[in-house]
Amino acid sequence: MSLTVLMNAGPWLSVPPPGYGGIENVIATLVPELRRLGVKVVLGTVGSSTLPVDEKFSVFEDGQFAALQRPYNQVCGVSQAHLGGVVRRLHAHDDIDLVHDHVEAVGLATLAAMGPDAPPVLHTLHWDLAKHPELYGNLDAGARIRVNGVSASQLARAPRALREHSVGHVHLSTPLAVDADRAPRAEKGDHTIVLGRITPGKGQDVGARLARRTGVPLVLAGPVGPYHRPADLAAAGDEARQNPDVRYFHDQVAPHVDGDLVRWVGTVAGRDRDDLLAGAKAALFPLRWEEPGGTAVVESLALGTPVVATRRGCLPELIAHGRTGLLTDDEEELGELLLAASLLDPDECRREAAVRFTPAVMAQRYVALYEQVRRGARVPQLQAA
């Protein structure tokens, strides 16, 4: 395949990320499969990224994630500086057939503003689409710019103007799903796990209260704001409370964390993360928001761990209720479902992941969208009207 894609990962974390990093993990999963299909990849990222690509460029030497939740007027230049580097790369060479952009809001706005002579763009929407009503509700970017969601439910809630630029959705994937149906069954412990950044929308406080009520041990695995380890957060002192996720953790989650029934272990990566997740009797998602993509959901299935969750966002698309997980609309019922999760078959979870959530499936879908976007961009605006 003769296709060169500029993959814009953004300035926040390296690719792959050192631990938590949803979008960067998606890119790290997608790019090797694209290159196996013959796609040449130019990666816009930070200098510390180690993902093998055909070319890499950066504005920042390392990820700027620690700045992400500071006041807007202090950090508004970070994304713009990175996008400036993307624009310079596009102006300097004419080898890019398509830009695949993953930078929230600023990526879409900047690339759309480049005008009709710039390459076509596929902008992947990884987040809550209610966040930017002024941008999404008034989007008029022409045939050159298209967007895709990471679930059907995410796009269904999008403003009309954004949906009119959509070419559909692509579910997320995980390398853990490759041959997951042939993997040996892991020995299950007695713990459940909430995997992901500790933030109100993920509902870790709900999970902690459920553990207290049911007596089922719970492990919270993920960063609190920019702090990846309990020791880092403890050393940060009171000024860390300026971060809303840190305030949420201290006020609503930490009172339930006793180091025994409820444990916060910080960011866990690699084999340690996989072993912790595979050994859990269930992965808990007590969501308070409409989850757009659910990377941790597909990872749980690939490792043979059934999912117990509130029925929000993409969860009904990813989970077969009663077969690979248990879903409810009632937070209070989650405790009963946790106790019932051990009745589900881990092998069924792995079989589902091996069919639906491999990187190859995701890459083939994106290549099809690239061609669709390129064909649409070649249609002159006046003729299309």
GROMACS .gro file of N, CA and C in nm, residues 205-306:
model
  306
  205ASP      N    1  -1.481   0.629   4.394
  205ASP     CA    2  -1.541   0.636   4.527
  205ASP      C    3  -1.658   0.539   4.542
  206VAL      N    4  -1.734   0.521   4.432
  206VAL     CA    5  -1.842   0.422   4.433
  206VAL      C    6  -1.784   0.283   4.455
  207GLY      N    7  -1.678   0.250   4.381
  207GLY     CA    8  -1.616   0.119   4.398
  207GLY      C    9  -1.565   0.097   4.539
  208ALA      N   10  -1.506   0.200   4.599
  208ALA     CA   11  -1.454   0.186   4.735
  208ALA      C   12  -1.566   0.160   4.834
  209ARG      N   13  -1.678   0.230   4.818
  209ARG     CA   14  -1.792   0.207   4.908
  209ARG      C   15  -1.851   0.068   4.888
  210LEU      N   16  -1.854   0.021   4.763
  210LEU     CA   17  -1.904  -0.115   4.736
  210LEU      C   18  -1.815  -0.220   4.803
  211ALA      N   19  -1.685  -0.199   4.798
  211ALA     CA   20  -1.594  -0.293   4.864
  211ALA      C   21  -1.622  -0.298   5.013
  212ARG      N   22  -1.646  -0.183   5.073
  212ARG     CA   23  -1.679  -0.178   5.215
  212ARG      C   24  -1.807  -0.252   5.245
  213ARG      N   25  -1.905  -0.236   5.157
  213ARG     CA   26  -2.036  -0.295   5.182
  213ARG      C   27  -2.038  -0.446   5.160
  214THR      N   28  -1.966  -0.492   5.057
  214THR     CA   29  -1.972  -0.634   5.021
  214THR      C   30  -1.860  -0.716   5.083
  215GLY      N   31  -1.753  -0.649   5.129
  215GLY     CA   32  -1.637  -0.722   5.179
  215GLY      C   33  -1.548  -0.778   5.071
  216VAL      N   34  -1.572  -0.740   4.944
  216VAL     CA   35  -1.490  -0.786   4.832
  216VAL      C   36  -1.371  -0.691   4.818
  217PRO      N   37  -1.247  -0.740   4.829
  217PRO     CA   38  -1.131  -0.652   4.820
  217PRO      C   39  -1.124  -0.580   4.685
  218LEU      N   40  -1.082  -0.455   4.688
  218LEU     CA   41  -1.075  -0.372   4.568
  218LEU      C   42  -0.936  -0.311   4.556
  219VAL      N   43  -0.881  -0.318   4.433
  219VAL     CA   44  -0.754  -0.253   4.400
  219VAL      C   45  -0.784  -0.139   4.303
  220LEU      N   46  -0.740  -0.018   4.339
  220LEU     CA   47  -0.750   0.098   4.252
  220LEU      C   48  -0.614   0.117   4.185
  221ALA      N   49  -0.610   0.103   4.052
  221ALA     CA   50  -0.484   0.110   3.979
  221ALA      C   51  -0.492   0.221   3.875
  222GLY      N   52  -0.418   0.328   3.899
  222GLY     CA   53  -0.417   0.441   3.806
  222GLY      C   54  -0.364   0.564   3.876
  223PRO      N   55  -0.327   0.666   3.799
  223PRO     CA   56  -0.270   0.788   3.858
  223PRO      C   57  -0.377   0.877   3.919
  224VAL      N   58  -0.335   0.962   4.010
  224VAL     CA   59  -0.418   1.070   4.063
  224VAL      C   60  -0.358   1.199   4.010
  225GLY      N   61  -0.424   1.262   3.913
  225GLY     CA   62  -0.365   1.377   3.847
  225GLY      C   63  -0.232   1.336   3.786
  226PRO      N   64  -0.124   1.414   3.808
  226PRO     CA   65   0.007   1.378   3.752
  226PRO      C   66   0.087   1.283   3.841
  227TYR      N   67   0.027   1.234   3.951
  227TYR     CA   68   0.101   1.156   4.050
  227TYR      C   69   0.075   1.007   4.028
  228HIS      N   70   0.182   0.935   3.993
  228HIS     CA   71   0.168   0.795   3.955
  228HIS      C   72   0.188   0.698   4.071
  229ARG      N   73   0.244   0.745   4.183
  229ARG     CA   74   0.268   0.657   4.297
  229ARG      C   75   0.217   0.725   4.424
  230PRO      N   76   0.170   0.646   4.520
  230PRO     CA   77   0.128   0.706   4.647
  230PRO      C   78   0.236   0.793   4.710
  231ALA      N   79   0.361   0.752   4.702
  231ALA     CA   80   0.469   0.831   4.762
  231ALA      C   81   0.483   0.967   4.695
  232ASP      N   82   0.461   0.971   4.563
  232ASP     CA   83   0.470   1.099   4.490
  232ASP      C   84   0.361   1.194   4.535
  233LEU      N   85   0.240   1.142   4.551
  233LEU     CA   86   0.130   1.227   4.595
  233LEU      C   87   0.152   1.275   4.738
  234ALA      N   88   0.198   1.187   4.823
  234ALA     CA   89   0.223   1.226   4.963
  234ALA      C   90   0.330   1.336   4.971
  235ALA      N   91   0.431   1.329   4.885
  235ALA     CA   92   0.539   1.427   4.889
  235ALA      C   93   0.498   1.561   4.829
  236ALA      N   94   0.387   1.563   4.752
  236ALA     CA   95   0.347   1.685   4.682
  236ALA      C   96   0.292   1.791   4.776
  237GLY      N   97   0.239   1.750   4.890
  237GLY     CA   98   0.187   1.846   4.987
  237GLY      C   99   0.055   1.908   4.947
  238ASP      N  100   0.017   2.012   5.018
  238ASP     CA  101  -0.116   2.072   5.002
  238ASP      C  102  -0.136   2.138   4.868
  239GLU      N  103  -0.029   2.187   4.805
  239GLU     CA  104  -0.050   2.257   4.678
  239GLU      C  105  -0.100   2.164   4.568
  240ALA      N  106  -0.083   2.034   4.586
  240ALA     CA  107  -0.135   1.939   4.488
  240ALA      C  108  -0.287   1.945   4.479
  241ARG      N  109  -0.353   1.995   4.584
  241ARG     CA  110  -0.499   2.002   4.584
  241ARG      C  111  -0.555   2.100   4.482
  242GLN      N  112  -0.471   2.179   4.419
  242GLN     CA  113  -0.518   2.263   4.310
  242GLN      C  114  -0.568   2.179   4.192
  243ASN      N  115  -0.520   2.057   4.184
  243ASN     CA  116  -0.564   1.965   4.079
  243ASN      C  117  -0.698   1.904   4.120
  244PRO      N  118  -0.802   1.912   4.035
  244PRO     CA  119  -0.934   1.861   4.075
  244PRO      C  120  -0.937   1.711   4.103
  245ASP      N  121  -0.856   1.633   4.032
  245ASP     CA  122  -0.854   1.490   4.058
  245ASP      C  123  -0.790   1.459   4.193
  246VAL      N  124  -0.691   1.539   4.231
  246VAL     CA  125  -0.630   1.521   4.364
  246VAL      C  126  -0.732   1.554   4.472
  247ARG      N  127  -0.808   1.661   4.454
  247ARG     CA  128  -0.912   1.695   4.553
  247ARG      C  129  -1.015   1.583   4.563
  248TYR      N  130  -1.057   1.532   4.447
  248TYR     CA  131  -1.154   1.421   4.447
  248TYR      C  132  -1.098   1.301   4.523
  249PHE      N  133  -0.974   1.265   4.497
  249PHE     CA  134  -0.915   1.150   4.566
  249PHE      C  135  -0.912   1.172   4.717
  250HIS      N  136  -0.861   1.286   4.759
  250HIS     CA  137  -0.848   1.312   4.904
  250HIS      C  138  -0.984   1.318   4.972
  251ASP      N  139  -1.082   1.380   4.908
  251ASP     CA  140  -1.209   1.405   4.974
  251ASP      C  141  -1.304   1.285   4.968
  252GLN      N  142  -1.302   1.209   4.857
  252GLN     CA  143  -1.405   1.108   4.839
  252GLN      C  144  -1.354   0.965   4.830
  253VAL      N  145  -1.230   0.947   4.795
  253VAL     CA  146  -1.176   0.810   4.779
  253VAL      C  147  -1.087   0.772   4.896
  254ALA      N  148  -0.991   0.857   4.930
  254ALA     CA  149  -0.893   0.824   5.033
  254ALA      C  150  -0.953   0.783   5.167
  255PRO      N  151  -1.067   0.842   5.211
  255PRO     CA  152  -1.122   0.798   5.339
  255PRO      C  153  -1.157   0.649   5.344
  256HIS      N  154  -1.174   0.587   5.227
  256HIS     CA  155  -1.208   0.444   5.223
  256HIS      C  156  -1.085   0.355   5.202
  257VAL      N  157  -0.971   0.415   5.169
  257VAL     CA  158  -0.850   0.339   5.138
  257VAL      C  159  -0.779   0.303   5.268
  258ASP      N  160  -0.778   0.173   5.298
  258ASP     CA  161  -0.717   0.128   5.424
  258ASP      C  162  -0.595   0.040   5.402
  259GLY      N  163  -0.556   0.019   5.275
  259GLY     CA  164  -0.440  -0.065   5.247
  259GLY      C  165  -0.467  -0.213   5.256
  260ASP      N  166  -0.588  -0.250   5.286
  260ASP     CA  167  -0.625  -0.392   5.301
  260ASP      C  168  -0.746  -0.423   5.214
  261LEU      N  169  -0.865  -0.383   5.259
  261LEU     CA  170  -0.985  -0.408   5.179
  261LEU      C  171  -0.987  -0.320   5.054
  262VAL      N  172  -0.944  -0.197   5.068
  262VAL     CA  173  -0.934  -0.105   4.955
  262VAL      C  174  -0.791  -0.053   4.947
  263ARG      N  175  -0.725  -0.078   4.833
  263ARG     CA  176  -0.586  -0.036   4.814
  263ARG      C  177  -0.574   0.051   4.690
  264TRP      N  178  -0.498   0.159   4.703
  264TRP     CA  179  -0.457   0.236   4.585
  264TRP      C  180  -0.310   0.205   4.560
  265VAL      N  181  -0.280   0.147   4.442
  265VAL     CA  182  -0.144   0.104   4.411
  265VAL      C  183  -0.076   0.197   4.310
  266GLY      N  184  -0.144   0.304   4.269
  266GLY     CA  185  -0.086   0.395   4.171
  266GLY      C  186  -0.090   0.336   4.031
  267THR      N  187  -0.009   0.392   3.943
  267THR     CA  188  -0.002   0.343   3.805
  267THR      C  189   0.073   0.211   3.802
  268VAL      N  190   0.013   0.113   3.738
  268VAL     CA  191   0.077  -0.018   3.722
  268VAL      C  192   0.086  -0.045   3.572
  269ALA      N  193   0.203  -0.086   3.526
  269ALA     CA  194   0.224  -0.102   3.382
  269ALA      C  195   0.284  -0.239   3.351
  270GLY      N  196   0.279  -0.274   3.223
  270GLY     CA  197   0.345  -0.394   3.174
  270GLY      C  198   0.292  -0.521   3.236
  271ARG      N  199   0.384  -0.612   3.262
  271ARG     CA  200   0.346  -0.744   3.315
  271ARG      C  201   0.276  -0.734   3.450
  272ASP      N  202   0.319  -0.640   3.534
  272ASP     CA  203   0.255  -0.625   3.665
  272ASP      C  204   0.107  -0.587   3.648
  273ARG      N  205   0.079  -0.496   3.554
  273ARG     CA  206  -0.059  -0.455   3.529
  273ARG      C  207  -0.141  -0.574   3.476
  274ASP      N  208  -0.084  -0.647   3.381
  274ASP     CA  209  -0.156  -0.759   3.321
  274ASP      C  210  -0.185  -0.867   3.425
  275ASP      N  211  -0.087  -0.898   3.509
  275ASP     CA  212  -0.107  -1.001   3.611
  275ASP      C  213  -0.213  -0.959   3.712
  276LEU      N  214  -0.211  -0.832   3.750
  276LEU     CA  215  -0.310  -0.782   3.846
  276LEU      C  216  -0.450  -0.790   3.787
  277LEU      N  217  -0.464  -0.753   3.660
  277LEU     CA  218  -0.595  -0.755   3.594
  277LEU      C  219  -0.642  -0.896   3.566
  278ALA      N  220  -0.552  -0.982   3.517
  278ALA     CA  221  -0.589  -1.120   3.487
  278ALA      C  222  -0.628  -1.197   3.613
  279GLY      N  223  -0.568  -1.161   3.728
  279GLY     CA  224  -0.598  -1.231   3.852
  279GLY      C  225  -0.722  -1.181   3.924
  280ALA      N  226  -0.783  -1.076   3.873
  280ALA     CA  227  -0.902  -1.022   3.939
  280ALA      C  228  -1.025  -1.107   3.907
  281LYS      N  229  -1.116  -1.116   4.003
  281LYS     CA  230  -1.240  -1.189   3.978
  281LYS      C  231  -1.334  -1.108   3.889
  282ALA      N  232  -1.316  -0.974   3.888
  282ALA     CA  233  -1.395  -0.887   3.801
  282ALA      C  234  -1.324  -0.754   3.788
  283ALA      N  235  -1.346  -0.689   3.674
  283ALA     CA  236  -1.305  -0.550   3.654
  283ALA      C  237  -1.429  -0.463   3.671
  284LEU      N  238  -1.420  -0.368   3.760
  284LEU     CA  239  -1.535  -0.285   3.795
  284LEU      C  240  -1.526  -0.149   3.726
  285PHE      N  241  -1.638  -0.107   3.665
  285PHE     CA  242  -1.647   0.024   3.601
  285PHE      C  243  -1.774   0.094   3.652
  286PRO      N  244  -1.763   0.158   3.769
  286PRO     CA  245  -1.881   0.225   3.827
  286PRO      C  246  -1.896   0.367   3.771
  287LEU      N  247  -1.921   0.374   3.642
  287LEU     CA  248  -1.911   0.499   3.567
  287LEU      C  249  -2.017   0.601   3.606
  288ARG      N  250  -1.974   0.727   3.608
  288ARG     CA  251  -2.066   0.838   3.623
  288ARG      C  252  -2.072   0.922   3.496
  289TRP      N  253  -2.005   0.879   3.392
  289TRP     CA  254  -2.008   0.954   3.266
  289TRP      C  255  -2.030   0.854   3.153
  290GLU      N  256  -2.051   0.908   3.034
  290GLU     CA  257  -2.075   0.825   2.917
  290GLU      C  258  -1.940   0.787   2.857
  291GLU      N  259  -1.886   0.675   2.901
  291GLU     CA  260  -1.753   0.630   2.856
  291GLU      C  261  -1.748   0.622   2.704
  292PRO      N  262  -1.656   0.695   2.639
  292PRO     CA  263  -1.655   0.695   2.493
  292PRO      C  264  -1.593   0.571   2.431
  293GLY      N  265  -1.480   0.520   2.489
  293GLY     CA  266  -1.408   0.414   2.420
  293GLY      C  267  -1.385   0.287   2.498
  294GLY      N  268  -1.336   0.295   2.620
  294GLY     CA  269  -1.324   0.179   2.706
  294GLY      C  270  -1.203   0.090   2.680
  295THR      N  271  -1.084   0.149   2.673
  295THR     CA  272  -0.963   0.068   2.654
  295THR      C  273  -0.950  -0.038   2.764
  296ALA      N  274  -0.971   0.002   2.889
  296ALA     CA  275  -0.956  -0.094   2.999
  296ALA      C  276  -1.059  -0.205   2.993
  297VAL      N  277  -1.173  -0.178   2.930
  297VAL     CA  278  -1.276  -0.282   2.915
  297VAL      C  279  -1.226  -0.393   2.823
  298VAL      N  280  -1.173  -0.356   2.706
  298VAL     CA  281  -1.127  -0.459   2.613
  298VAL      C  282  -1.002  -0.530   2.667
  299GLU      N  283  -0.919  -0.459   2.744
  299GLU     CA  284  -0.804  -0.525   2.807
  299GLU      C  285  -0.851  -0.629   2.909
  300SER      N  286  -0.954  -0.596   2.984
  300SER     CA  287  -1.006  -0.690   3.083
  300SER      C  288  -1.056  -0.816   3.015
  301LEU      N  289  -1.132  -0.801   2.908
  301LEU     CA  290  -1.184  -0.918   2.837
  301LEU      C  291  -1.070  -1.002   2.781
  302ALA      N  292  -0.968  -0.937   2.724
  302ALA     CA  293  -0.857  -1.011   2.664
  302ALA      C  294  -0.782  -1.094   2.768
  303LEU      N  295  -0.783  -1.047   2.893
  303LEU     CA  296  -0.714  -1.120   3.001
  303LEU      C  297  -0.808  -1.213   3.077
  304GLY      N  298  -0.929  -1.229   3.026
  304GLY     CA  299  -1.021  -1.325   3.086
  304GLY      C  300  -1.086  -1.278   3.213
  305THR      N  301  -1.103  -1.148   3.228
  305THR     CA  302  -1.165  -1.093   3.349
  305THR      C  303  -1.299  -1.031   3.314
  306PRO      N  304  -1.408  -1.087   3.364
  306PRO     CA  305  -1.541  -1.032   3.334
  306PRO      C  306  -1.555  -0.889   3.385
   0.00000   0.00000   0.00000
